[in-house]
mmCIF file of C-alpha atoms and ligand atoms in Angstrom:
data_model
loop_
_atom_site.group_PDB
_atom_site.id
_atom_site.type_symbol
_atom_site.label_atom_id
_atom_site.label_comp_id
_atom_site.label_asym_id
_atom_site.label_seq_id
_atom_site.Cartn_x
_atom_site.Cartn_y
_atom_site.Cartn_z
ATOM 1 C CA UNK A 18 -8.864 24.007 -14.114
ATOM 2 C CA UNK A 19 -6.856 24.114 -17.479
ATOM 3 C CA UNK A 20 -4.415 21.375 -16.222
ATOM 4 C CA UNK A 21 -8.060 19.259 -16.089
ATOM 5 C CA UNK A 22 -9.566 20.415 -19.447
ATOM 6 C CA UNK A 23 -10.089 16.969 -20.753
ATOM 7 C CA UNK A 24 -11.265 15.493 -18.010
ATOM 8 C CA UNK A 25 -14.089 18.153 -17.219
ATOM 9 C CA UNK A 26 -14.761 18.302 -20.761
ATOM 10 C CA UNK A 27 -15.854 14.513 -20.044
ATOM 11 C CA UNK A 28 -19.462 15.255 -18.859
ATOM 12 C CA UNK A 29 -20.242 12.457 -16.320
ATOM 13 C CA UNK A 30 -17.314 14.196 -14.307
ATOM 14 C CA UNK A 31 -17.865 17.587 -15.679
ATOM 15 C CA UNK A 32 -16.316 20.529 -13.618
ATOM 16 C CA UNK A 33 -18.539 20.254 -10.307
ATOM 17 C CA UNK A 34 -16.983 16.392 -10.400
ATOM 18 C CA UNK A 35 -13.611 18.022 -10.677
ATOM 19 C CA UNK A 36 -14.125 20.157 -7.824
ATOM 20 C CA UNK A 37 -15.127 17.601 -5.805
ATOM 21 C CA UNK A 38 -11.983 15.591 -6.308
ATOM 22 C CA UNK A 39 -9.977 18.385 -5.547
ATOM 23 C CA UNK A 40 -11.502 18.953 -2.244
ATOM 24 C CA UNK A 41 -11.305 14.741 -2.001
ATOM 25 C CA UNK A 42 -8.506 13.013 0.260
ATOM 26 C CA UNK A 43 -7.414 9.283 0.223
ATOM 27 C CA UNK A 44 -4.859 7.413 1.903
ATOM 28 C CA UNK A 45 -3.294 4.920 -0.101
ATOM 29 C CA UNK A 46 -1.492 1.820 2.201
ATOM 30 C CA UNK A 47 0.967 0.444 -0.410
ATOM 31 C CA UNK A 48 3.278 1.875 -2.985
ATOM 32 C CA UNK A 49 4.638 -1.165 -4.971
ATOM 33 C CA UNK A 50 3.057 -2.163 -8.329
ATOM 34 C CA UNK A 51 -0.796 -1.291 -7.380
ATOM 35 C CA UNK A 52 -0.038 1.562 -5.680
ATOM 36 C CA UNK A 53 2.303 3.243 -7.306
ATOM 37 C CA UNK A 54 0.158 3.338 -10.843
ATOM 38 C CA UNK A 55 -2.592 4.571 -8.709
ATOM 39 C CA UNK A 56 -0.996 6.991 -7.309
ATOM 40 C CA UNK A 57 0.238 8.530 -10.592
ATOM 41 C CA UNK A 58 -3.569 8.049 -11.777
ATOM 42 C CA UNK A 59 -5.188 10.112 -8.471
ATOM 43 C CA UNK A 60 -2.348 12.842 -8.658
ATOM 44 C CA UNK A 61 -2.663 13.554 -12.193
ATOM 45 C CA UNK A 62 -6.385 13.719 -11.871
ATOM 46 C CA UNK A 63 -6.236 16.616 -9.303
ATOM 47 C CA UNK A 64 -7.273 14.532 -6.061
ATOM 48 C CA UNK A 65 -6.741 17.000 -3.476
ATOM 49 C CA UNK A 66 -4.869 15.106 -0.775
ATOM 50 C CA UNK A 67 -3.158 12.101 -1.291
ATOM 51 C CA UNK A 68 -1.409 10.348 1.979
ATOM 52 C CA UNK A 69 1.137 7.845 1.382
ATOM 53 C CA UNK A 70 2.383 4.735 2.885
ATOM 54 C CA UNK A 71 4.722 2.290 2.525
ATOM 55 C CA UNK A 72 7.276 0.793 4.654
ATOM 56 C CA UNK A 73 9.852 -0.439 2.206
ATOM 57 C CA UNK A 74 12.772 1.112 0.128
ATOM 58 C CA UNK A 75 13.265 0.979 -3.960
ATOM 59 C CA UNK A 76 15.187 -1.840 -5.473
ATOM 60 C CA UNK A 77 15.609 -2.997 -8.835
ATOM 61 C CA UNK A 78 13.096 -5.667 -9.520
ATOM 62 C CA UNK A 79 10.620 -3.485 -8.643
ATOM 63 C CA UNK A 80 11.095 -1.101 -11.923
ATOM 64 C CA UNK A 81 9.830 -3.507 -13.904
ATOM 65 C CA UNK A 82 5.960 -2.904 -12.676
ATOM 66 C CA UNK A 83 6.497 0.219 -10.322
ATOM 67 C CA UNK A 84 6.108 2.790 -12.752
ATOM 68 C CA UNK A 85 6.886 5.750 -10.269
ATOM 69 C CA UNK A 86 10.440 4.931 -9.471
ATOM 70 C CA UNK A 87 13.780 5.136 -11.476
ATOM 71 C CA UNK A 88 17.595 3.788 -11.044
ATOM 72 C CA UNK A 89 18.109 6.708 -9.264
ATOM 73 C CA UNK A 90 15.814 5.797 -6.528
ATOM 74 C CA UNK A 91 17.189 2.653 -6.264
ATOM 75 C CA UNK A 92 21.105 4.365 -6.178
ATOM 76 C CA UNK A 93 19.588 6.821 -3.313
ATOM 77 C CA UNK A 94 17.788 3.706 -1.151
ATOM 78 C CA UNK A 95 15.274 6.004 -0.947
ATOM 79 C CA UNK A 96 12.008 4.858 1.078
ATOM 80 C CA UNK A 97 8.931 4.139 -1.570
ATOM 81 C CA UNK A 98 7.105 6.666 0.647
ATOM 82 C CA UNK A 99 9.559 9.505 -0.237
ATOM 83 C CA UNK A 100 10.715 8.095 -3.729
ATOM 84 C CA UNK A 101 6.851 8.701 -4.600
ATOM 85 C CA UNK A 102 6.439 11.880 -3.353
ATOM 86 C CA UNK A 103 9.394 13.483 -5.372
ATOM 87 C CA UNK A 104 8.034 12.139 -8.113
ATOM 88 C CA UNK A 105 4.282 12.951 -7.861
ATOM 89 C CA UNK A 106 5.588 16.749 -6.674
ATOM 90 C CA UNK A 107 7.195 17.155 -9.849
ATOM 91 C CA UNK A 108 3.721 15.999 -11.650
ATOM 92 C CA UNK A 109 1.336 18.003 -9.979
ATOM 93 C CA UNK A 110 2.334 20.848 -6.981
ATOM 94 C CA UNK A 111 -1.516 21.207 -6.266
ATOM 95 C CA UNK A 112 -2.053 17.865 -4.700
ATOM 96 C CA UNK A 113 -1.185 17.863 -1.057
ATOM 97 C CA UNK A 114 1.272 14.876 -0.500
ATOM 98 C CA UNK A 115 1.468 13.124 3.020
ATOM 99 C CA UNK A 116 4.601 10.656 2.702
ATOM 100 C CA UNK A 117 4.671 8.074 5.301
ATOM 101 C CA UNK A 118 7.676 5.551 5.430
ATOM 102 C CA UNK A 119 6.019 2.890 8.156
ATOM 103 C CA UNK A 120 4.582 -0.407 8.765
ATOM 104 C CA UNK A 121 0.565 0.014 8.552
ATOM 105 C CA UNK A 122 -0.660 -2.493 11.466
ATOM 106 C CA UNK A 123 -3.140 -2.057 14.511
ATOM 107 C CA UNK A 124 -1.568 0.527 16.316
ATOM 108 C CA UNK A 125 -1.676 3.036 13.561
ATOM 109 C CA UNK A 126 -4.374 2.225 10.953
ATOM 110 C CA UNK A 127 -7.079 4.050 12.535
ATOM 111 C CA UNK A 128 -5.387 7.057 12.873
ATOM 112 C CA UNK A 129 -4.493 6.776 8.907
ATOM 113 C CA UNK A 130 -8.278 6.241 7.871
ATOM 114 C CA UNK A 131 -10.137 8.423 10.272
ATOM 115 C CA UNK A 132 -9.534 11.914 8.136
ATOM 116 C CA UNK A 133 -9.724 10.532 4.642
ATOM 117 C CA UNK A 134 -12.685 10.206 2.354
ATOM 118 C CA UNK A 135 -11.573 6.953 1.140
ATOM 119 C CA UNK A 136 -8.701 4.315 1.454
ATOM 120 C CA UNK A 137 -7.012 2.476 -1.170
ATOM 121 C CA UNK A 138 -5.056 -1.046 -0.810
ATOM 122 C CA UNK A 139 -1.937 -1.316 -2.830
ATOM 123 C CA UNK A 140 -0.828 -4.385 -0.412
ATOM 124 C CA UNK A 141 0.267 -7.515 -1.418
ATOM 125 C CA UNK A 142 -1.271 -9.489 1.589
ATOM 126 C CA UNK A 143 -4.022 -10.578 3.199
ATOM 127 C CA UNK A 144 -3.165 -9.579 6.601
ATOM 128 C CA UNK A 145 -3.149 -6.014 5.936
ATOM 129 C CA UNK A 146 -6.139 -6.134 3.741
ATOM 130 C CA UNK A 147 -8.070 -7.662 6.305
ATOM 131 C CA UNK A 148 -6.470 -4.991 8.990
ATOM 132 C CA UNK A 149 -7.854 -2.106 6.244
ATOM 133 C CA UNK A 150 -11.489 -4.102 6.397
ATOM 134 C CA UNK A 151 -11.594 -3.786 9.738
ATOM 135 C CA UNK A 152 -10.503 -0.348 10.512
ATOM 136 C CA UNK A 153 -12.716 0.942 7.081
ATOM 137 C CA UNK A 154 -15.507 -0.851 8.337
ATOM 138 C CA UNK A 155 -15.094 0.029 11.985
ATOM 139 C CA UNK A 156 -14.950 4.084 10.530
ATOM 140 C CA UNK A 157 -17.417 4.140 7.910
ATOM 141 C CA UNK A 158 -15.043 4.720 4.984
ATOM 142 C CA UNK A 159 -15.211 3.303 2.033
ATOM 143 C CA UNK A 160 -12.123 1.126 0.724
ATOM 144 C CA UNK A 161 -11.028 -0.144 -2.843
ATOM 145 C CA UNK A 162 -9.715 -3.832 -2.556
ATOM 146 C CA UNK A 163 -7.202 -4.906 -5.602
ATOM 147 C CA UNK A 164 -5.068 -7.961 -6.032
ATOM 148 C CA UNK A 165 -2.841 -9.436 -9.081
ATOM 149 C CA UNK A 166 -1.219 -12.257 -9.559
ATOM 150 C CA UNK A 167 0.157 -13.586 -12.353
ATOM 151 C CA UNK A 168 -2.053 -12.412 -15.511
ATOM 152 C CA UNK A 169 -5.090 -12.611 -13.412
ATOM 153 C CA UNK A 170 -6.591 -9.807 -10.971
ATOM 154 C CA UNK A 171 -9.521 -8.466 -9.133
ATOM 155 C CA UNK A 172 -11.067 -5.411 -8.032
ATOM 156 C CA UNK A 173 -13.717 -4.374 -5.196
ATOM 157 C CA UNK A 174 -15.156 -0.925 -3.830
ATOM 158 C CA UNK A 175 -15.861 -2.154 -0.091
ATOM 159 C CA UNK A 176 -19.107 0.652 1.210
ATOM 160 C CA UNK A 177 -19.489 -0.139 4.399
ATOM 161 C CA UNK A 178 -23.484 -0.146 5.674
ATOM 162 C CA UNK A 179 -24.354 -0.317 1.830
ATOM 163 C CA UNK A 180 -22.237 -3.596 0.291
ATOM 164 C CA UNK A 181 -20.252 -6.969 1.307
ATOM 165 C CA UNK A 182 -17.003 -6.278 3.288
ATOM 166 C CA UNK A 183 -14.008 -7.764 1.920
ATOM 167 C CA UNK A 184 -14.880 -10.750 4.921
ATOM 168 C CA UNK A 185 -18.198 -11.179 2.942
ATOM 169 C CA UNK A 186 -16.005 -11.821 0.105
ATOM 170 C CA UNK A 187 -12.952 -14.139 1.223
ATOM 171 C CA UNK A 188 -14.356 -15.437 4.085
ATOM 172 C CA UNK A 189 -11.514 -16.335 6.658
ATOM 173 C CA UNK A 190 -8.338 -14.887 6.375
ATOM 174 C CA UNK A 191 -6.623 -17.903 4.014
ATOM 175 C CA UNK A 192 -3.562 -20.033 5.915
ATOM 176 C CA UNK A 193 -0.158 -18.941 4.662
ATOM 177 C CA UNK A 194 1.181 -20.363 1.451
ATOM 178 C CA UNK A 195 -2.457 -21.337 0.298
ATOM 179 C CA UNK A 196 -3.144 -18.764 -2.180
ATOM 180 C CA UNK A 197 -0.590 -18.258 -4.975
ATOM 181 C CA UNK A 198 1.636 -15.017 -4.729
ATOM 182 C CA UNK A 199 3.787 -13.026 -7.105
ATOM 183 C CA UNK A 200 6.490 -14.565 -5.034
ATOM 184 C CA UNK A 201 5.342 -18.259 -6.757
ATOM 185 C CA UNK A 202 3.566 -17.109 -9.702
ATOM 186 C CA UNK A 203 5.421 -13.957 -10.743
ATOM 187 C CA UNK A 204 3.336 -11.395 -12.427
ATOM 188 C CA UNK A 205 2.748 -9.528 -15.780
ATOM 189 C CA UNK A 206 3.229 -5.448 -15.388
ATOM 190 C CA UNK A 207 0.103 -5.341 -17.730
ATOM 191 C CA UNK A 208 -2.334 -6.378 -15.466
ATOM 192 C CA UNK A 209 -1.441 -4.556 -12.557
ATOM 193 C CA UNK A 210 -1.626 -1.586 -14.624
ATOM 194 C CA UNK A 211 -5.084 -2.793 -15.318
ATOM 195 C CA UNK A 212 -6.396 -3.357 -12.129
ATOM 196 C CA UNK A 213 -4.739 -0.721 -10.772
ATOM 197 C CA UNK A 214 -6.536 1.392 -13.026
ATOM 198 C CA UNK A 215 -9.384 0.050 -12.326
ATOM 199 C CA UNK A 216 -8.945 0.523 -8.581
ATOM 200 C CA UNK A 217 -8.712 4.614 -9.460
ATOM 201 C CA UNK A 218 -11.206 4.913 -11.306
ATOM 202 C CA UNK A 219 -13.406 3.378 -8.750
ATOM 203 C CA UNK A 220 -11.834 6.168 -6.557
ATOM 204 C CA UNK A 221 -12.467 8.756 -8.807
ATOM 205 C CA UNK A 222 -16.105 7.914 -9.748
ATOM 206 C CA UNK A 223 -16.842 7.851 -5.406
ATOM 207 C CA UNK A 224 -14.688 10.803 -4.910
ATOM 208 C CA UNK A 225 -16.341 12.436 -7.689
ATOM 209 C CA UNK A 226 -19.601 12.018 -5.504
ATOM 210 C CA UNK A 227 -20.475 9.510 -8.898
ATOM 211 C CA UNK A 228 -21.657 6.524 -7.052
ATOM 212 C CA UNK A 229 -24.251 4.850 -9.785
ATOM 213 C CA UNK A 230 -21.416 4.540 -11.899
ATOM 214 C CA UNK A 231 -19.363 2.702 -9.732
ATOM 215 C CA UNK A 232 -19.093 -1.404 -11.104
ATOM 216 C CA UNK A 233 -21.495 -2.795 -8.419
ATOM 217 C CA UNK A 234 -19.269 -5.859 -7.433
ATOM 218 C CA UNK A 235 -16.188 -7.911 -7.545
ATOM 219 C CA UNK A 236 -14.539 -7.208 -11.484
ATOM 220 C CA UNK A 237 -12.063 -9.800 -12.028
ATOM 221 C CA UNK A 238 -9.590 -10.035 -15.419
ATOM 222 C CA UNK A 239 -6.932 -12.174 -16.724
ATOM 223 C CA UNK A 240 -4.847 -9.811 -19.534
ATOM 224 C CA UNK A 241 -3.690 -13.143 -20.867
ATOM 225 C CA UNK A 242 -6.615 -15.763 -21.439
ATOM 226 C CA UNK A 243 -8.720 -12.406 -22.694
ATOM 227 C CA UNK A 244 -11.750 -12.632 -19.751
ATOM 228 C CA UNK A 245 -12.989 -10.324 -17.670
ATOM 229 C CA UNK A 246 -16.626 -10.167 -15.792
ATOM 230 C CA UNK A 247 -18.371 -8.337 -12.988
ATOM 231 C CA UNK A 248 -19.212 -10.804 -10.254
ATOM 232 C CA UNK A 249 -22.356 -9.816 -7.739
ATOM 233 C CA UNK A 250 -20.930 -10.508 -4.386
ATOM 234 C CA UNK A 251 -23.631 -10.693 -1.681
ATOM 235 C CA UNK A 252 -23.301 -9.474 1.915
ATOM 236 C CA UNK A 253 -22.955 -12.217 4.272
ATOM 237 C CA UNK A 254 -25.690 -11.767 6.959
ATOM 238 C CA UNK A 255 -23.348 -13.846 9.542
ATOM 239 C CA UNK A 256 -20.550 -11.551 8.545
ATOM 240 C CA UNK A 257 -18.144 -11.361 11.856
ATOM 241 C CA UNK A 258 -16.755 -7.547 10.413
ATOM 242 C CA UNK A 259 -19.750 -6.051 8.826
ATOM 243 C CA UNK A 260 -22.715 -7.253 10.802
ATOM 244 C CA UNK A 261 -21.557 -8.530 14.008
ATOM 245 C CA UNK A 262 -18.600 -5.502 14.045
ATOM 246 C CA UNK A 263 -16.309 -7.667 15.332
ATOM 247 C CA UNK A 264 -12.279 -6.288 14.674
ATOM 248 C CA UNK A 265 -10.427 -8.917 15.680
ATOM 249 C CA UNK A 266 -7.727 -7.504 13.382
ATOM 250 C CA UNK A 267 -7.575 -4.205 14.644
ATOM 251 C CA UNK A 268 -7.415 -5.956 18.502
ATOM 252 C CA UNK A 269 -4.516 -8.225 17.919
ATOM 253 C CA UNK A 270 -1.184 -7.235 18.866
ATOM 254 C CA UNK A 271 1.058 -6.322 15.765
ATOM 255 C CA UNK A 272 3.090 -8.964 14.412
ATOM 256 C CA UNK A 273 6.746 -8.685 15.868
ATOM 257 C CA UNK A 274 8.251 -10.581 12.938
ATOM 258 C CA UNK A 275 6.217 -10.756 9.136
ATOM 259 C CA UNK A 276 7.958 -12.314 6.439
ATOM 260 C CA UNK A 277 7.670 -9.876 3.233
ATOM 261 C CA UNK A 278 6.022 -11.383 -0.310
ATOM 262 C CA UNK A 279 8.713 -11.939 -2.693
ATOM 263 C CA UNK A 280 12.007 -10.732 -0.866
ATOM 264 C CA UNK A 281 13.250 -13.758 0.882
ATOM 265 C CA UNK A 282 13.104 -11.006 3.489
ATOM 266 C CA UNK A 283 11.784 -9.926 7.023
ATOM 267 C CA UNK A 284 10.234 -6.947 8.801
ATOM 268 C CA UNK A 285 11.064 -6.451 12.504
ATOM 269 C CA UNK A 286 8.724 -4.154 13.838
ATOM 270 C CA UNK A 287 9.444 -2.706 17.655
ATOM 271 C CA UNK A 288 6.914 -1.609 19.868
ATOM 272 C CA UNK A 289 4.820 1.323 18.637
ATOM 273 C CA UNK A 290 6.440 4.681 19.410
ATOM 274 C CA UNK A 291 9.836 2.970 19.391
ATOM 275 C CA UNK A 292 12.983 5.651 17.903
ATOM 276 C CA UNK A 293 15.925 4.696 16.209
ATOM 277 C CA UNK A 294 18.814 7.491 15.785
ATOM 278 C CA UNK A 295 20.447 6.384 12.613
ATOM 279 C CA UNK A 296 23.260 8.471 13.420
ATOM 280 C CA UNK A 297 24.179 6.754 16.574
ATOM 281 C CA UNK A 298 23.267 3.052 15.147
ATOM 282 C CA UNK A 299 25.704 4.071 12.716
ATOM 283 C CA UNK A 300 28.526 4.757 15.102
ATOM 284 C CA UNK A 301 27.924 1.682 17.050
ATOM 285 C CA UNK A 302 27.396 -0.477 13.307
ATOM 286 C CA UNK A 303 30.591 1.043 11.527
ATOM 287 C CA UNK A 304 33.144 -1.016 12.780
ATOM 288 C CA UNK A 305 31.145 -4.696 11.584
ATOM 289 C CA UNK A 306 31.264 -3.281 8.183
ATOM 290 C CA UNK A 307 30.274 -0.750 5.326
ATOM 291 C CA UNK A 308 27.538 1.415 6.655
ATOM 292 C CA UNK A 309 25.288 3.615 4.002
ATOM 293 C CA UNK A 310 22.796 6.026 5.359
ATOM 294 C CA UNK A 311 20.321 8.817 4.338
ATOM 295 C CA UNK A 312 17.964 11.015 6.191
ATOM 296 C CA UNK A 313 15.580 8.034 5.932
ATOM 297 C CA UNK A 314 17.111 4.879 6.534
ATOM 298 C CA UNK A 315 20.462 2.933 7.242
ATOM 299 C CA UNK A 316 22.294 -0.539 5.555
ATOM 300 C CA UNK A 317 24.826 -2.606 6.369
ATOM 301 C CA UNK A 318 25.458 -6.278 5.508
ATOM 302 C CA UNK A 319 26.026 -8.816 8.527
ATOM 303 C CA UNK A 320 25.949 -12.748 8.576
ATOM 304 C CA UNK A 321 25.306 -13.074 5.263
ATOM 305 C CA UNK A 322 22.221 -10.550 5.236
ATOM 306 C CA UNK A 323 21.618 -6.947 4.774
ATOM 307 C CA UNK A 324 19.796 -5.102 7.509
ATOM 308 C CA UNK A 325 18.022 -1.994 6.766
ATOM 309 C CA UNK A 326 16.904 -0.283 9.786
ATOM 310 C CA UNK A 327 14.487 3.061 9.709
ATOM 311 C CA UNK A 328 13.756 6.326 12.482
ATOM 312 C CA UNK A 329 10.735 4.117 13.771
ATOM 313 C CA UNK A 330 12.890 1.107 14.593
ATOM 314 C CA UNK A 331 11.887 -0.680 12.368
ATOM 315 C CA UNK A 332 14.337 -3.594 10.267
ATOM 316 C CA UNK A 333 13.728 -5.342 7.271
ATOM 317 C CA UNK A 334 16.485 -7.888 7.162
ATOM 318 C CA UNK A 335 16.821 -9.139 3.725
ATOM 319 C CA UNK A 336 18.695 -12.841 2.640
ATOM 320 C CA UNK A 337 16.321 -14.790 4.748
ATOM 321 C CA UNK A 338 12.771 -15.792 5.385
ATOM 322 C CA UNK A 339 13.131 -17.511 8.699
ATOM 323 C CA UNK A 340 11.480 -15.051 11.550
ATOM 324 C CA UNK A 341 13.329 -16.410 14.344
ATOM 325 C CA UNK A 342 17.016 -15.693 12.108
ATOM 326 C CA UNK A 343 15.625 -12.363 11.512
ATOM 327 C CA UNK A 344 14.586 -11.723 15.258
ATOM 328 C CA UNK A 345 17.553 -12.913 16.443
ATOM 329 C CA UNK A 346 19.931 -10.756 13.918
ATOM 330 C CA UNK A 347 17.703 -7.709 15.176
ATOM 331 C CA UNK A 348 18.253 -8.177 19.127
ATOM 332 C CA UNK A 349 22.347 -8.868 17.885
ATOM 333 C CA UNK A 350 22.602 -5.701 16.211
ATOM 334 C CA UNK A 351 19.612 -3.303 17.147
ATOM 335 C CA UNK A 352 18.758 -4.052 20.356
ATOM 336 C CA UNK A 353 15.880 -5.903 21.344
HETATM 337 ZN ZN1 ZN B 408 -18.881 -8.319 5.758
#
């Protein structure tokens, strides 16, 4: 408890709050800017179990908001997943760490939710956020929504039977390129430490069994034109997720081809329970060019982009945003 003296000397948490949260688990979907600050927050805090999951590798634009990575990371092409969990090792051995370098989507997102006492979105899209809805919903377990953009960001504890859904809040998922992304609007490192913050403290007050301190709707910021409010969001009594449990998410097939936010890149994703030896993609890759590998994923450049393929199958082919390209540079070289 020593490690936690200041935080149990705080007396809304206190030391039976502290226990709780070490008893508490979470998965967290998401380990770029969002995720990896809140990470770092629920670690250092003593959370109990922490699973983590991301399906991309370091690179060097994202130091400049992804506070648990280093140029080493990006040297090693180490998976976010793993990168992470060295890290958050080193900060605190008590937590029990679940890395999980894959693509969260219908097949698996269940199975990620179901033993957890809460999720946590560190996406940057709404696909997957609506995906989390579902399956949170669907389960029973509470979810923390949070999204920045620019200097601007919101946060949302989702309850399921007590609240709105994230549905009751946005509605329809939004048609692509409607909503401005970090990919159009950039974004400050300032205020997704803030609302990533936020986002963990929300955790912490609901894993801390806490609940009447938790903000009691939709708190939304901007770090640069000074505002911030809570906004009462009211639960939509035609909702198709929370009322009329429809998961329309959770039933559709996973995308084959997504294009990632800010990458001018694509994710190939095989059919679940798909394999990829890296070792023999390597032998069969070598002679096209310069092959690098790890225990967790493979590179090599082709056609003008660099494929990065993983143990699940999966590719994210960076140098172009063009799904078809990508699908067809995947069947060339992986195998369709
Ligand atoms: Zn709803």
């Amino acid at each position: 408890m020593s490690r936690y003296a200041k935080q149990v000397l705080f007396a809304p948490l206190g030391k039976e709050g502290q226990e709780r949260l070490g008893r508490a688990r979470v998965t967290l979907v998401g380990l770029g800017a969002l995720g990896s600050t809140i990470a770092n927050h629920l670690v250092r805090a003593g959370v109990g179990f922490v699973r983590l999951c991301d399906r991309d590798f370091v690179e060097l634009d994202n130091l400049q908001r992804q506070v648990l990575y280093d140029e080493e990371d990006v040297r090693s092409n180490l998976p976010k997943a793993q990168a992470a969990a060295a890290k958050l090792a080193r900060i605190n051995s008590e937590t029990k760490l679940d890395p999980r370098v894959c693509d969260v989507n219908p097949a698996n997102v269940e199975d990620l939710a179901r033993d957890v006492d809460l999720v946590l979105d560190g996406t940057d899209n709404f696909e997957t956020r609506f995906l989390l809805n579902d399956a949170c919903v669907k389960l029973g377990r509470p979810w923390i929504y949070g999204g920045c953009v620019g200097s601007y960001g919101m946060v949302m504890a989702v309850l399921p039977g007590e609240g709105p859904c994230f549905a009751c809040l946005v509605g329809e998922l939004p048609a692509p390129g409607s909503s401005p992304t970090c990919d159009t609007a950039g974004v400050l490192n300032t205020a997704v430490g803030v609302v990533a913050s936020l986002q963990a403290n929300e955790a912490i007050k609901l894993l801390a069994g806490r609940r009447e301190a938790l903000a009691g709707g939709l708190q939304t910021l901007d770090v640069w034109h000074n505002t911030n409010q809570i906004i009462k969001v009211p639960r939509s009594p035609t909702c198709g997720v929370c009322v009329k449990r429809g998961f329309t998410h959770l039933e559709s097939a996973s995308s084959a081809a997504t294009s990632l936010c800010g990458r001018n890149a694509v994710q190939v994703v095989p059919p679940a329970g798909s394999t990829l030896d890296l070792a023999e993609a390597e032998r069969k890759l070598a002679p096209l060019g310069k092959v690098r590998r790890n225990a967790y994923l493979l590179k090599i450049a082709v056609d003008g982009c660099e494929l990065t393929l993983f143990p699940d199958a999966r590719a994210i082919i960076q140098g172009t945003a063009d799904l078809a390209r990508a699908r067809s540079l995947y069947a060339r070289y992986v195998g369709s």
